[in-house]
mmCIF file of C-alpha atoms in Angstrom:
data_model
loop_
_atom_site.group_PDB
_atom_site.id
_atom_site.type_symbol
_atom_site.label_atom_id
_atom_site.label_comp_id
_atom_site.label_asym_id
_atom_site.label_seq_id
_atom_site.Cartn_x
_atom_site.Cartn_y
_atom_site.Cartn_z
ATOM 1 C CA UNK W 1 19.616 11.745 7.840
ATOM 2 C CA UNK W 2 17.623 14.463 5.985
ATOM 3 C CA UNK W 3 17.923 17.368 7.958
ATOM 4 C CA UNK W 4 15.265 19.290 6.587
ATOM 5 C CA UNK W 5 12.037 19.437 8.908
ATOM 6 C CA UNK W 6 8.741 20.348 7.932
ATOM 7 C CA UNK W 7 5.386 21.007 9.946
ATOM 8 C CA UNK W 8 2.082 20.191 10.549
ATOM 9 C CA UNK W 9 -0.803 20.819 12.815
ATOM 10 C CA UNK W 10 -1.376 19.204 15.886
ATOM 11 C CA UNK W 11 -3.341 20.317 18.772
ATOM 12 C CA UNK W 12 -2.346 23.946 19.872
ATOM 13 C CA UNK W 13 1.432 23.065 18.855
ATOM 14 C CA UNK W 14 3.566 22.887 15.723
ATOM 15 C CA UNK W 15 5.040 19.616 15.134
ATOM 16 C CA UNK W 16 8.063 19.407 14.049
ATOM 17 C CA UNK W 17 9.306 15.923 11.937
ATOM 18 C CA UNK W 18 12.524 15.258 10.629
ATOM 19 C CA UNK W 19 12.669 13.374 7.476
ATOM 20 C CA UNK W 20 14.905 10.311 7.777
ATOM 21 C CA UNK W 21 15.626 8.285 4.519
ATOM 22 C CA UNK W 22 15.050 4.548 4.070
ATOM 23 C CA UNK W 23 17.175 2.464 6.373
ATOM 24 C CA UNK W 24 18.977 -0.102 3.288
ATOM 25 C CA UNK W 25 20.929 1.407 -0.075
ATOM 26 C CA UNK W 26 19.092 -0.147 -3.103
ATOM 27 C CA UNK W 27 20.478 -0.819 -6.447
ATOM 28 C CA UNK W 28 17.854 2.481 -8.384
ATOM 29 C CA UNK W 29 18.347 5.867 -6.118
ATOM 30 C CA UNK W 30 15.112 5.649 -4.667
ATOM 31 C CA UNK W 31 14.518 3.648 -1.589
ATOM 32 C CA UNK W 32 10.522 2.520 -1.215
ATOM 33 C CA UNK W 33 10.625 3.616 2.543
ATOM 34 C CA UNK W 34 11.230 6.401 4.267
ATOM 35 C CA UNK W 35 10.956 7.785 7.912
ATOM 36 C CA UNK W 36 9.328 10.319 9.427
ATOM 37 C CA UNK W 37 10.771 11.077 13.195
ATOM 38 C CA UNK W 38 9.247 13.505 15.459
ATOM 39 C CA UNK W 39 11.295 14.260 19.206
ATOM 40 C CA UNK W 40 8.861 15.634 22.348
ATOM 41 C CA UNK W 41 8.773 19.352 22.641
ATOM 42 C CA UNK W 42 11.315 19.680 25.703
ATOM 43 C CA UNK W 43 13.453 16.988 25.134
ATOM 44 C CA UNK W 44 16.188 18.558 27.396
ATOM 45 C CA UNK W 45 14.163 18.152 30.271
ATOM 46 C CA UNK W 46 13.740 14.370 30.235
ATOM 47 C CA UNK W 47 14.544 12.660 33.433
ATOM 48 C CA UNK W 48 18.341 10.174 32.929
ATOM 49 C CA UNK W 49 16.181 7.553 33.889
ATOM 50 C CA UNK W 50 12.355 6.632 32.804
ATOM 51 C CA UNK W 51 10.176 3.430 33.406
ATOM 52 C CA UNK W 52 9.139 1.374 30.633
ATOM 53 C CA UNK W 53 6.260 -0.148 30.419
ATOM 54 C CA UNK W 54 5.167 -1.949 33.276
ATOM 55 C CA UNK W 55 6.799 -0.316 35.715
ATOM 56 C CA UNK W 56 9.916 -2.177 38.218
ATOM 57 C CA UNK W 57 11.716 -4.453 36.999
ATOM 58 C CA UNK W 58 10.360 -8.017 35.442
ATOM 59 C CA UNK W 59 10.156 -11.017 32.805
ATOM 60 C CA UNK W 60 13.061 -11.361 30.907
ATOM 61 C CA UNK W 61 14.285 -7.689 31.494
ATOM 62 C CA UNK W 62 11.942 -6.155 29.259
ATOM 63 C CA UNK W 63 10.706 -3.897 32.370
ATOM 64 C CA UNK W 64 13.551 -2.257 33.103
ATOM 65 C CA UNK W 65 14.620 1.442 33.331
ATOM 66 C CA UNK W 66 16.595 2.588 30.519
ATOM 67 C CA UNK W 67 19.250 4.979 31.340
ATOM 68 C CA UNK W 68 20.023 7.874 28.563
ATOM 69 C CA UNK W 69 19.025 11.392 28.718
ATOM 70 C CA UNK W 70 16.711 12.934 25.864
ATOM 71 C CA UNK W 71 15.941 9.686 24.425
ATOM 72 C CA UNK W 72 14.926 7.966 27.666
ATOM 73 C CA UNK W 73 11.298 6.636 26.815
ATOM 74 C CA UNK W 74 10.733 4.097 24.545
ATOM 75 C CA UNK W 75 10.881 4.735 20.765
ATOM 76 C CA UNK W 76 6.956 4.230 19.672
ATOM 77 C CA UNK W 77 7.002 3.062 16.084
ATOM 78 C CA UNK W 78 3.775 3.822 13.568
ATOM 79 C CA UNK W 79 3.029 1.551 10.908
ATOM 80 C CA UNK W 80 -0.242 3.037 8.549
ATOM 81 C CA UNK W 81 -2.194 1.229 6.530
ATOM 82 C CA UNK W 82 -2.560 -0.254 2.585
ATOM 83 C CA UNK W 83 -3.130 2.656 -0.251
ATOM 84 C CA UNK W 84 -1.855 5.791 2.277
ATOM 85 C CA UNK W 85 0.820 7.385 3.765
ATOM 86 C CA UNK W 86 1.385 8.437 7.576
ATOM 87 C CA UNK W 87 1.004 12.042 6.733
ATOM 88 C CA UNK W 88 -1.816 13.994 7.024
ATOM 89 C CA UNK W 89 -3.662 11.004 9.166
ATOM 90 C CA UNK W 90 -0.979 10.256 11.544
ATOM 91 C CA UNK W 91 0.123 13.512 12.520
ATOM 92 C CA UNK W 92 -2.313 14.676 14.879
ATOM 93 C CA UNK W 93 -1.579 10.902 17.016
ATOM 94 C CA UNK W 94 2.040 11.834 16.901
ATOM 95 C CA UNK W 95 1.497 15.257 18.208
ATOM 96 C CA UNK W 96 -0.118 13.439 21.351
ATOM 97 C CA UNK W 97 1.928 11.187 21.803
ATOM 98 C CA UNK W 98 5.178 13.223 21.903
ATOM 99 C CA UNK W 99 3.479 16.480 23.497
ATOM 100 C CA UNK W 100 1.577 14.623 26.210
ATOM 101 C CA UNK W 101 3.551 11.387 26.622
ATOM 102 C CA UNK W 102 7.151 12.842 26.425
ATOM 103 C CA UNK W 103 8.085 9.879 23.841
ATOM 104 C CA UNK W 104 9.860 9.828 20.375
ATOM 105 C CA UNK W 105 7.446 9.147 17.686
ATOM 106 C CA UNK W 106 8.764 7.074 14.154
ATOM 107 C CA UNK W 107 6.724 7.207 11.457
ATOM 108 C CA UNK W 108 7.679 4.588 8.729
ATOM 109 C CA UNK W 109 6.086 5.241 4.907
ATOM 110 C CA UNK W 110 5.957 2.891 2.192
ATOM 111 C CA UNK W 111 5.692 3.394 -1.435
ATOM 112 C CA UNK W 112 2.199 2.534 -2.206
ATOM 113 C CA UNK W 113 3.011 1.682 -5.437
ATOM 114 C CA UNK W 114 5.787 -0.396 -4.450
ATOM 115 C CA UNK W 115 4.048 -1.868 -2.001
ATOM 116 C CA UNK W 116 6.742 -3.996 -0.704
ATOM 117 C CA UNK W 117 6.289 -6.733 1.313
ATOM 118 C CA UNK W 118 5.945 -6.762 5.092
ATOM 119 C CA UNK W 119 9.316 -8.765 5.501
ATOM 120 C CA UNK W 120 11.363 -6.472 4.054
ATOM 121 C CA UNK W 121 9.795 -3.577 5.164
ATOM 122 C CA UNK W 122 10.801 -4.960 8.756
ATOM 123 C CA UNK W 123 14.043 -5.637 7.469
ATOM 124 C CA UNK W 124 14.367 -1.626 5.994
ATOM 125 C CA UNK W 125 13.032 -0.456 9.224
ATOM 126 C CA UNK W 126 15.697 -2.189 11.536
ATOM 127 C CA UNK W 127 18.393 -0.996 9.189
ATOM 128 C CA UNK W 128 17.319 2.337 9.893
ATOM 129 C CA UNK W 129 17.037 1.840 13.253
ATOM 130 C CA UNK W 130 20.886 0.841 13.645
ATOM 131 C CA UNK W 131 21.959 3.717 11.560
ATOM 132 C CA UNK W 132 20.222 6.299 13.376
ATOM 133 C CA UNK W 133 21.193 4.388 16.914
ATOM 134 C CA UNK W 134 22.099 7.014 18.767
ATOM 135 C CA UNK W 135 18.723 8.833 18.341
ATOM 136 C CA UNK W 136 16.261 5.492 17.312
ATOM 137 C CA UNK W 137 17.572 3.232 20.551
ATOM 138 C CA UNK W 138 15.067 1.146 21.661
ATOM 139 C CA UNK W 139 12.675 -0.640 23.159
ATOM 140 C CA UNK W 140 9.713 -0.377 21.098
ATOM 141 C CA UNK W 141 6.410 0.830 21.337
ATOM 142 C CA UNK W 142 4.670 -0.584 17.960
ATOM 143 C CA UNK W 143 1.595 1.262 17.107
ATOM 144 C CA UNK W 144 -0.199 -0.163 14.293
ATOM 145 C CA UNK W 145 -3.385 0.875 12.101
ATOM 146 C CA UNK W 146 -5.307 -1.885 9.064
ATOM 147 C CA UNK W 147 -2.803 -3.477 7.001
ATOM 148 C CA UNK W 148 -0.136 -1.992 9.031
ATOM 149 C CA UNK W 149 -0.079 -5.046 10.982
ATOM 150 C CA UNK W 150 1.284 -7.324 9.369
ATOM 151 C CA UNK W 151 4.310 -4.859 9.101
ATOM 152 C CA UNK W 152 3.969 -4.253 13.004
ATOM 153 C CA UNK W 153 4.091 -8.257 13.399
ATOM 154 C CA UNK W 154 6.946 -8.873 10.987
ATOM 155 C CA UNK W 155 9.051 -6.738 12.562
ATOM 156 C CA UNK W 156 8.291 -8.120 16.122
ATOM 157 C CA UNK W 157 8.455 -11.511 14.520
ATOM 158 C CA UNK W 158 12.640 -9.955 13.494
ATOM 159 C CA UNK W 159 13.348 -8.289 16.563
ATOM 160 C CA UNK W 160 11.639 -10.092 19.452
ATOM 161 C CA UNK W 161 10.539 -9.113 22.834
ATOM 162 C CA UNK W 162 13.571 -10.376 24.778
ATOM 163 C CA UNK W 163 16.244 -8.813 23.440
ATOM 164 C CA UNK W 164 17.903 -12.151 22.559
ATOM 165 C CA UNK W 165 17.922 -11.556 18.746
ATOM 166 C CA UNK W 166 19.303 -8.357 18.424
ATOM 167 C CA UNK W 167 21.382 -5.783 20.525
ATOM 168 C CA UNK W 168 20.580 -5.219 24.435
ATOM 169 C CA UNK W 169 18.091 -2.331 24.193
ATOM 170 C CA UNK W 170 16.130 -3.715 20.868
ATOM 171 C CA UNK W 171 13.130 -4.816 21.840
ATOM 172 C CA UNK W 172 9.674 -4.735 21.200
ATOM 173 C CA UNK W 173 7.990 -4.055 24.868
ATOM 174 C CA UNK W 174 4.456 -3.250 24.431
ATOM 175 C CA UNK W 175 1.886 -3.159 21.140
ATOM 176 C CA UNK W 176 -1.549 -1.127 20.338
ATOM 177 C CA UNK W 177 -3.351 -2.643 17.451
ATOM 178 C CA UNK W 178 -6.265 -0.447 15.698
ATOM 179 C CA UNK W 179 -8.147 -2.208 13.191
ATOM 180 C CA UNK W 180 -5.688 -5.000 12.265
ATOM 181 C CA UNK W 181 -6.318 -8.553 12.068
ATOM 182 C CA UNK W 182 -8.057 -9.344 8.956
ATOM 183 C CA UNK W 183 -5.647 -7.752 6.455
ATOM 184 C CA UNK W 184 -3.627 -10.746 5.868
ATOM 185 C CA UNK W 185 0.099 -10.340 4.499
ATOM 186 C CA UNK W 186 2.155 -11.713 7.074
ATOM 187 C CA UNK W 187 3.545 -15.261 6.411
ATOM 188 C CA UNK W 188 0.868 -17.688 7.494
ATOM 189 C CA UNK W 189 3.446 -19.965 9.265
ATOM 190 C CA UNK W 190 4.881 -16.968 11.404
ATOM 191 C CA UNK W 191 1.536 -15.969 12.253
ATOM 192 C CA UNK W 192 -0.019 -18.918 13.653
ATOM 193 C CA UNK W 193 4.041 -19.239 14.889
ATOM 194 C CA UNK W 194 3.361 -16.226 17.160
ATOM 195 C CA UNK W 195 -0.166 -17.093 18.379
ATOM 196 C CA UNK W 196 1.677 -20.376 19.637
ATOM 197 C CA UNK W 197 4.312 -19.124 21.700
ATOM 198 C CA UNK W 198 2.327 -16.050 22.705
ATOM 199 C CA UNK W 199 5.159 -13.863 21.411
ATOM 200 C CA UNK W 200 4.141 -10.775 23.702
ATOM 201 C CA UNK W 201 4.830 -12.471 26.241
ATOM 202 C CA UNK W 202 3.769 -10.462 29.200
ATOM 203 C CA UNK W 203 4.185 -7.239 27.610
ATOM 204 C CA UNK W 204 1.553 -4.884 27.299
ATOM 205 C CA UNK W 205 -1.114 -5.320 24.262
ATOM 206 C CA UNK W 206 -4.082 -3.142 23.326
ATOM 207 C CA UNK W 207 -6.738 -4.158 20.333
ATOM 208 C CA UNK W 208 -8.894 -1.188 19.363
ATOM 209 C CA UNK W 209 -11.791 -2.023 17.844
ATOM 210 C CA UNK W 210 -13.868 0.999 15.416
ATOM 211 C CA UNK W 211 -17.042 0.041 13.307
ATOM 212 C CA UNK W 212 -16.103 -0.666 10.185
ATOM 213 C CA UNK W 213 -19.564 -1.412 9.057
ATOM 214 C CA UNK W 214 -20.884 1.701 10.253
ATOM 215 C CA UNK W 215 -22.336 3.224 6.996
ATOM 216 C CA UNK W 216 -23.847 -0.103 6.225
ATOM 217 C CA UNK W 217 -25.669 -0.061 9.451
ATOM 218 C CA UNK W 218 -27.113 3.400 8.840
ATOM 219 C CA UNK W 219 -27.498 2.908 5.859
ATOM 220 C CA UNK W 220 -30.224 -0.344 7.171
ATOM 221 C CA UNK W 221 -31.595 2.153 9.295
ATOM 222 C CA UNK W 222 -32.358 4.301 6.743
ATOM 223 C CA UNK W 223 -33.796 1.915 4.599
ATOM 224 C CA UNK W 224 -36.085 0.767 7.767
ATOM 225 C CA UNK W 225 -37.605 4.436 8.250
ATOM 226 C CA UNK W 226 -38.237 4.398 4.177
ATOM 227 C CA UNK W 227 -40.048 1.248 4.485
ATOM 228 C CA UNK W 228 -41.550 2.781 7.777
ATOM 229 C CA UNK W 229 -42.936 5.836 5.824
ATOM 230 C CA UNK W 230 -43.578 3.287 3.175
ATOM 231 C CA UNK W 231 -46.181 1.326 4.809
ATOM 232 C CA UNK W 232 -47.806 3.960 6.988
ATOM 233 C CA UNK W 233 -48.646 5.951 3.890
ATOM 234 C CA UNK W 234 -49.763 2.692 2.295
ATOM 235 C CA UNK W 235 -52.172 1.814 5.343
ATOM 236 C CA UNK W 236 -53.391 5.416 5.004
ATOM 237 C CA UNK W 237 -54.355 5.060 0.913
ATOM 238 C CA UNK W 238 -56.344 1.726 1.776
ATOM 239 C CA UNK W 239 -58.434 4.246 4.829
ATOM 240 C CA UNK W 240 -59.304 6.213 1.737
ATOM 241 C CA UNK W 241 -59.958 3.745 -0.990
ATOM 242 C CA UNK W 242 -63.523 3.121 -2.292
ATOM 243 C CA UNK W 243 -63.678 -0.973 -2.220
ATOM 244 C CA UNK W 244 -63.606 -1.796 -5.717
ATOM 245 C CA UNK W 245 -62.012 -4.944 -7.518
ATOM 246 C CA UNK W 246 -59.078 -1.810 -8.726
ATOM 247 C CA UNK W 247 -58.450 -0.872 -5.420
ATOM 248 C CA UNK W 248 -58.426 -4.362 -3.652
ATOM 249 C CA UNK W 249 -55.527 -5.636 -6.481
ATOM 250 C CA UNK W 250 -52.981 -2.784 -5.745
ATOM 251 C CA UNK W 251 -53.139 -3.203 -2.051
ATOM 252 C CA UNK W 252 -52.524 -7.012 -2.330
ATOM 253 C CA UNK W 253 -49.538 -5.502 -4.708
ATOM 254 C CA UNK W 254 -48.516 -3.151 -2.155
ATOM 255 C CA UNK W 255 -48.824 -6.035 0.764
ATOM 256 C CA UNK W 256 -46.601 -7.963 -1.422
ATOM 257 C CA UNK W 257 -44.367 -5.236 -2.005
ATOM 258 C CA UNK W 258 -43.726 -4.529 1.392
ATOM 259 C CA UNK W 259 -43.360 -7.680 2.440
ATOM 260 C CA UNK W 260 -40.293 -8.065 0.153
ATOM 261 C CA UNK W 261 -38.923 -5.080 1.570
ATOM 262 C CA UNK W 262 -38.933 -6.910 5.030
ATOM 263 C CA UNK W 263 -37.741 -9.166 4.129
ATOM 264 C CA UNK W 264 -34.769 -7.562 2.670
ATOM 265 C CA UNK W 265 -33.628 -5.383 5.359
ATOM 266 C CA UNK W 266 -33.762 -8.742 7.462
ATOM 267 C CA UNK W 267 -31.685 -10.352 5.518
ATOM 268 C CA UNK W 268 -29.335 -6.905 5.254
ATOM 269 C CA UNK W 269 -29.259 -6.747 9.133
ATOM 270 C CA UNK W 270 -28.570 -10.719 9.287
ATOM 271 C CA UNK W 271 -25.616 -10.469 6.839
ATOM 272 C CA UNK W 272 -24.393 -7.654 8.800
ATOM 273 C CA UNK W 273 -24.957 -8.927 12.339
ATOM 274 C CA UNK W 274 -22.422 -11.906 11.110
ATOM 275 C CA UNK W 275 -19.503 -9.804 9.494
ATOM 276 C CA UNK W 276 -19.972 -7.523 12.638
ATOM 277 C CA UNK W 277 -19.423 -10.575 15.015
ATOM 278 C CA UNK W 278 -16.631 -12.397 12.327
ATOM 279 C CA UNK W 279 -14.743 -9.040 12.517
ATOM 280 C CA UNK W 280 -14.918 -8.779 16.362
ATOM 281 C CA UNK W 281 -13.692 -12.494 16.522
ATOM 282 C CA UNK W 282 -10.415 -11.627 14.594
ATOM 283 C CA UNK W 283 -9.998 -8.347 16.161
ATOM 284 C CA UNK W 284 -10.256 -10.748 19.966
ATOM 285 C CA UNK W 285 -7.710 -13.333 18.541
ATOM 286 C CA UNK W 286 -5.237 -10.888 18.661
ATOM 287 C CA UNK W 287 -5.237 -10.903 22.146
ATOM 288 C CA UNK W 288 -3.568 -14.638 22.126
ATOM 289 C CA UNK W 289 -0.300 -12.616 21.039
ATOM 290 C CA UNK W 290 0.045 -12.085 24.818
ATOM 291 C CA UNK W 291 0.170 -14.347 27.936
ATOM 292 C CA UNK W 292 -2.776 -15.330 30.024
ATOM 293 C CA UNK W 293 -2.748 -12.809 32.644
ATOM 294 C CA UNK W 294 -0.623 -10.895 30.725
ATOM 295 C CA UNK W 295 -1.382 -6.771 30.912
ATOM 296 C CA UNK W 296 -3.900 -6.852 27.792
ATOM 297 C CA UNK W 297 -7.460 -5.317 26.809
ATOM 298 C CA UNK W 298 -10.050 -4.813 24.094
ATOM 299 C CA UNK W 299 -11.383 -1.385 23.420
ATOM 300 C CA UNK W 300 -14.456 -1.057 21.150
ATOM 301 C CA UNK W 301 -15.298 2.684 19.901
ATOM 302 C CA UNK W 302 -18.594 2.005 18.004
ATOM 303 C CA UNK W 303 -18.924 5.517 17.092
ATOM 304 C CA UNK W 304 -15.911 5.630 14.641
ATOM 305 C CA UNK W 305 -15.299 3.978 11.032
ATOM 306 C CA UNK W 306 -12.491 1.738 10.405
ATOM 307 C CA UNK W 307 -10.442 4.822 10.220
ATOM 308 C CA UNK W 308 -9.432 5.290 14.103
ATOM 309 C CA UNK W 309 -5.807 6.904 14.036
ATOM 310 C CA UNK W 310 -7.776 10.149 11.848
ATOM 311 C CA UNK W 311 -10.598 10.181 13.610
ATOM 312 C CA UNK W 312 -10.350 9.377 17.448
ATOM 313 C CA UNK W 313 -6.331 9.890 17.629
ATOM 314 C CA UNK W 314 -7.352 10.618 21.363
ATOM 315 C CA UNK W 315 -8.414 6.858 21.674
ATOM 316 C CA UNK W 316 -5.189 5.817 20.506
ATOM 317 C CA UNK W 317 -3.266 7.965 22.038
ATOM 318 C CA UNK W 318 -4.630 6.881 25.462
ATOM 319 C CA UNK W 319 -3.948 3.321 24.376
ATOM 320 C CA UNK W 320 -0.321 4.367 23.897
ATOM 321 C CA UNK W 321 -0.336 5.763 27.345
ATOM 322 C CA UNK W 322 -1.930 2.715 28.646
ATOM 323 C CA UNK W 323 0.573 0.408 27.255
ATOM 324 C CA UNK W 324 3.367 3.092 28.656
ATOM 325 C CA UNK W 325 1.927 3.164 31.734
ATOM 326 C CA UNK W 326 1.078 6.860 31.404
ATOM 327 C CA UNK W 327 -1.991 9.008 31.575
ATOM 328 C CA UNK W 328 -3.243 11.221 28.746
ATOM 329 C CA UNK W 329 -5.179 14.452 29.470
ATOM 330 C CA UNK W 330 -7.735 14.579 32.130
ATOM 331 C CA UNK W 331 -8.599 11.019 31.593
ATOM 332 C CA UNK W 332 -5.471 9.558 33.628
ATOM 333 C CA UNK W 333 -4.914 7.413 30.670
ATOM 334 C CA UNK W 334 -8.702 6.492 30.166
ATOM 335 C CA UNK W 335 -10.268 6.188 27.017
ATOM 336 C CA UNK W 336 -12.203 9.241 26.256
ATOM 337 C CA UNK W 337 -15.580 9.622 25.722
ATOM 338 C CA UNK W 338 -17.336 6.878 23.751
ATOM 339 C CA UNK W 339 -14.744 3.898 23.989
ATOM 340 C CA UNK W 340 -15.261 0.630 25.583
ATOM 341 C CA UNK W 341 -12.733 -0.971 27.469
ATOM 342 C CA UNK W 342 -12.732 -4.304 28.284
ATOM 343 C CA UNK W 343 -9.920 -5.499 30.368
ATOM 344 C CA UNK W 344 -9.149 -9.623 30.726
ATOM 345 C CA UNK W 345 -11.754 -11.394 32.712
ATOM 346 C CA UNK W 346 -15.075 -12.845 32.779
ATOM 347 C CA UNK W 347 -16.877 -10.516 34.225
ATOM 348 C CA UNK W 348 -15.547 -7.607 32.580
ATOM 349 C CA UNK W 349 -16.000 -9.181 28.880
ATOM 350 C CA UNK W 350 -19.891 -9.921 29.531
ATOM 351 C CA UNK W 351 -20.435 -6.491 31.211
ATOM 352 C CA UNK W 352 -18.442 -5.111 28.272
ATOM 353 C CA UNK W 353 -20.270 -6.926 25.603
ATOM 354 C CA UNK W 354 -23.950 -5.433 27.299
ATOM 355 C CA UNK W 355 -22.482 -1.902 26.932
ATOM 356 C CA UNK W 356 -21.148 -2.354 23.267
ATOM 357 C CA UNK W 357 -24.191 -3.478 21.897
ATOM 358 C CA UNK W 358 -26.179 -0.603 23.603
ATOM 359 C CA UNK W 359 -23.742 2.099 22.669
ATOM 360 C CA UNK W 360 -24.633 0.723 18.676
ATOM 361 C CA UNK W 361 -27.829 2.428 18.689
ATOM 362 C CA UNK W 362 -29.342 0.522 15.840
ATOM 363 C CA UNK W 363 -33.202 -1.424 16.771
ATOM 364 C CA UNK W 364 -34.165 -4.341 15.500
ATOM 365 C CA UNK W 365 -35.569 -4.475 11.703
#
């Protein structure tokens, strides 16, 4: 381990991360991954004994109390996203998590230009894991952001949820998934693999949602005041024309004109309307990693890009609560402010679905 520490912003606090270097020796001296761990603020006031998500005991063990002092909670791991690192965009969500939910926070970076492949970055990460035991123990808490999902998966698809392939203690017992599920990269057999045999189990899942298409849609609405403005300034020059042949041709041109323009944003809005409900379908499927009746929901925060854990780290960081079983802030473990959550059930996914599309804010063109 690195013992030098460096610091960062987050909230009203300094946090504190302690550089930990990549978990397997390579042949060159430099490693493509490295670690980034950061402990809560009081660590020596941690109960001997914390819950895990869920609560009592249950299925398989995985809801269990976990007896050991400072490192009590579960270990939530961070996986960020293609072309980035977890550093500055990740550290105000670690700051959260640690300050307000008491947990240790790992950070795992990848070369970009590397960019190694999901298996062995979940095979790096679990070497790292052993050889830091002591202070890495599990189980897991995976928090994952875009591409960082199909590291998040490959390493659940190595360790499990049981603790049957690996060491009692190293598991993966809950998941919060922002913005994944369309970035490919994980094996297509132990994908689909997964979705069979539901590999959460009953664990806890959350899939956050943003609005990746949100500059395209104001950008349509945009383009549907111009052609507003457009047409009201064009009905205004015909008020004021004098009726000859001249002035008869251009507003037949301009009639044309704008009816082109019609029916171009239509066609933007259609195009859009369909990515917008292909992207919620593959953010949804996630859900199948879990159990029917299994603790699991969909948030939607149509406010905010695809870029949730820089923006709306509060989201997330409730999410992380959720899946812990722990409020954040005032909320009690809520969303915040603009977020949508739907939890599993009929009724809650149609009366979810109503307030989604209203909270969009875009009419029809």
């Amino acid at each position: 381990m690195n013992a030098a520490k460096h610091s960062t912003g987050g909230g009203s606090t300094t946090n504190k991360f302690i550089t930990l270097s990549g978990g397997k020796k390579t042949a060159s001296s430099t490693s493509p991954f490295a670690y980034r761990l950061l402990l809560p603020p009081d660590t020596s006031s941690t109960p001997d004994s914390d819950p895990v998500p869920g609560g009592a005991a249950g299925e398989d063990g995985a809801r269990r109390n976990i007896t050991a002092g400072k490192d009590a909670s579960p270990l939530v791991i961070c996986f960020h996203g293609s072309g980035e690192s977890s550093s500055p965009s990740w550290d105000a969500l670690a700051g959260i998590i640690a300050g307000e939910l008491g947990a240790r926070v790992l950070l795992q970076e990848r070369d970009p230009v590397v960019n190694p492949a999901p298996a062995r970055a979940a095979a790096d990460l679990r070497a790292c894991l052993k050889r830091e035991r002591e202070r890495l123990r599990g189980p897991y808490v995976l928090v994952a952001h875009s591409y960082g999902g199909a590291f998040a998966r490959a390493f659940l698809e190595r360790v499990g949820t049981t603790g049957k392939k690996s060491e009692e203690g190293e598991m993966v017992v809950g998941m919060v998934l922002a913005e994944t599920g369309q970035e490919g990269g994980l094996d297509r057999e132990a994908e689909e693999r997964q979705y069979v045999h539901r590999v959460l189990g009953s664990r806890p899942l959350s899939v956050v949602r943003g609005n990746s298409l949100i500059g395209m849609w104001k950008g349509l609405e945009a383009a549907k005041e111009e052609a507003l403005e457009r047409s009201q300034s064009q009905s205004q020059g015909q008020g004021q024309g004098q009726g000859d042949g001249s002035s008869v041709s251009a507003t037949a041109g301009d009639d044309e004109a704008q009816r082109k323009r019609e029916e171009d944003l239509r066609q933007r809005r259609q195009m859009l309307t369909l990515w917008d409900e292909e992207d919620e379908r593959l953010k949804k499927r996630q859900l199948g990693l879990s159990r029917e009746g299994a603790r699991k929901r969909y948030v939607h925060v149509p406010d905010c890009g695809h870029h949730l854990v820089r923006d709306r780290p509060d989201v997330l960081a409730a999410e992380v609560g959720w899946v812990m079983g722990r409020g954040v802030g005032a909320g009690g473990g809520g969303i915040g402010g603009e977020g949508i959550a739907e939890e599993e059930g009929e009724e809650q996914e149609e009366s979810g679905k109503e307030r989604k599309r209203g909270c969009r804010g875009f009419g029809e063109v």
